């Protein structure tokens, strides 16, 4: 009996010890001064535990009742580099981590200094105008430095368009179905919410939330408990797209009753930005409500949106820049003593989410989100009927047009003077009103219209993560998304007229006794549009998307291996609401449904040479369904699709050496990416194809190659001095010649909506992806008294104009199949040579200081980009489609008239910010 009792006692003690829970403690200190740092966020994640604490006045933090296991400890906050460490709890009563030494970093003190890689005021006529980027808070040296420095000048890592960047909120993908890009305006101004992503992967590195694309995955966890507790107030002043910004945030943190509430709001505005005739007016709001029911279940309600109105600037030819400078904008004119811009973008697509976090046990957790997004995007522009093009940059208004037609030198000089003086260089709103007033019928000659995209997107997403064994992790995620998108043209302002005819004046049948204008909607042939009415086109796109993602990570002492796979199903159909007279049989009603089944596989190998030196390799292959814009090239008028449409094939790989030492961090990477069977499209006029026609050009079988190296070093040479160097050397080219088609109403008149023009010979032409190479050298002094100053030099090179594909088809040098006279090899090489923009140097300076005011904190900071005021930097551009034949191309005046349209940098810009927190 005694032996039995003794055995039971030992067993009970053993069980108690096995189930004992540990208190984890530590103290956060400034690595340079040894001073304790308070008000920092400390997170402990692993198994069923996902908890947060705030360091107190002496830098102390603690977690109680922590079960045995392996955890990731993170410490982060304003003014300091994020700290991360893996800890193991193994039955001890208390685990004292001692001093956690943190490095002061001014970048984290600059509240919401946004370094975007897009010109928010550029027009959307080219993909070069939509290169939005993310504020990078990555631990990766290259990603961080290139985003803050090179990213200011439209540099895109690895040359990738941002359609390859997956942006997630609570696991829900935000990228649009029409072009694959995320609309950053939907959360613009919510910097306190999006400051520190829950996950930020670079390139094709593995993600815990999604399979990912070429540009990586960014996931935001919107729980208030994961963000800074307290009140934050900030004001910013800048001379870029907006002039002023105010932000306010209040977060209760997780209270004793398990509730947490957070609200955040901002406004950004400018009566006029740095580009002439532009304005900016944007609000933003966020509401987060979190309820932690117990250690297993947490529910989070999130609602956010950003109603935005902004006007855009025009891309310009070199002729226009020579006459008016880099800030010129052709989209505005004076009306009643005020500047009025015809191109106004409006965006408001609020997002509402409900997320459930379930810590199943200390090794498994399940996160599920349901989301609903709705709202509108619209972009206005002038339209006209049987009237002249009102744009001041219409080619007939330019001096080069006079030169092309043999005008005298005096006439050309007079036209140039009228331009320089401003007499004919802006929109003439008064003349458009007069033209409408002179109408005896009330029909509008000119009006302001808007292209509207009205989306409704419902999403369900679930993510299961578990630790199968101590060294094997498994992630399984699934999502379903349905998008119903209404697209139409809406009358915004009749400019004094009474109505707009719903007919097409561009395509006219002249073989009838009376000229016949084609009707945009035969279902209501007598319909006329008034303010707020739909006109010209109206259709819906329906998309269903479902995917399944699985990933496993196997960890060992010297090697970690991660394998991920995905399967996806995408369905599209178009439902026309207007029956266009030119496309009676394929414009109204539901189209065929297009199905795409896609898959992907990726792997990551991390070789741990020791605690500081690593070798990493990533490999990915996937297929990717086309977007709705690619499936229906001329969706506004019909549902005709491109022949042989299929999913793109993408292969990518990279190999890196990584150094993470206490005072030096470095990475050297070689990467290679190859895409096949992509689709590209563009709109515009072409001279030389049935005279002069407006077309939609569609290329299929597009293949691209991205090859390059990335080098980055960041060294703390002194406790107060850090130097960094980054080099990105890339070569991004078209690798395949493509099949070229033109869609035009000219063809539709004869019952054929498109024509094939053979092969576009684009192989080895450079991609217009911004600077293909960039270099940065910077130094930053961080004083122990919490002030800093930094300087960086940036050199950007190998930036090319987007080539016009039609010029690279045989049709460029033939007329009705007969070779054009006078074509020479030397002349052809000259006109087909891709335009390369100049290499440029930029100097940046940033400085600031943080303060402690009792238990409060405050700071002031500023950044000046392009200190030397370099105004020669072209951020991107594109050849106009207009030049459709060789004879026009060799004419210097014609080429000046229809030269490449370009986006210029802004010269010297600044951003100043002040904040107060308590």
CSV table of N, CA and C in Angstrom, one decimal, residues 51 68 131 186 341 430 490 673 677 695 819 904:
chain,number,residue,atom,x,y,z
A,51,UNK,N,-0.7,36.5,-27.4
A,51,UNK,CA,-0.9,37.5,-26.4
A,51,UNK,C,0.0,38.7,-26.6
A,68,UNK,N,4.0,25.0,-21.7
A,68,UNK,CA,5.2,24.6,-22.3
A,68,UNK,C,5.1,24.6,-23.9
A,131,UNK,N,1.6,52.2,-60.5
A,131,UNK,CA,2.7,51.4,-59.9
A,131,UNK,C,2.7,51.5,-58.4
A,186,UNK,N,-8.4,52.5,-51.1
A,186,UNK,CA,-9.4,52.0,-50.2
A,186,UNK,C,-9.0,52.1,-48.7
A,341,UNK,N,-10.9,70.9,-63.4
A,341,UNK,CA,-10.2,69.8,-64.1
A,341,UNK,C,-11.3,68.8,-64.6
A,430,UNK,N,-15.6,77.9,-71.3
A,430,UNK,CA,-16.6,78.8,-71.8
A,430,UNK,C,-17.0,78.5,-73.2
A,490,UNK,N,-21.7,57.3,-67.2
A,490,UNK,CA,-22.8,58.1,-66.5
A,490,UNK,C,-22.6,59.5,-66.8
A,673,UNK,N,13.0,35.0,-63.4
A,673,UNK,CA,11.5,34.8,-63.6
A,673,UNK,C,11.2,34.7,-65.1
A,677,UNK,N,2.4,33.1,-72.1
A,677,UNK,CA,1.0,33.1,-72.4
A,677,UNK,C,0.2,34.1,-71.6
A,695,UNK,N,-8.9,51.8,-81.8
A,695,UNK,CA,-8.8,50.3,-81.7
A,695,UNK,C,-8.5,49.9,-80.3
A,819,UNK,N,4.7,45.8,-100.0
A,819,UNK,CA,5.8,46.6,-99.2
A,819,UNK,C,5.7,48.1,-99.6
A,904,UNK,N,7.0,62.8,-65.8
A,904,UNK,CA,8.2,63.3,-65.2
A,904,UNK,C,8.1,63.3,-63.7
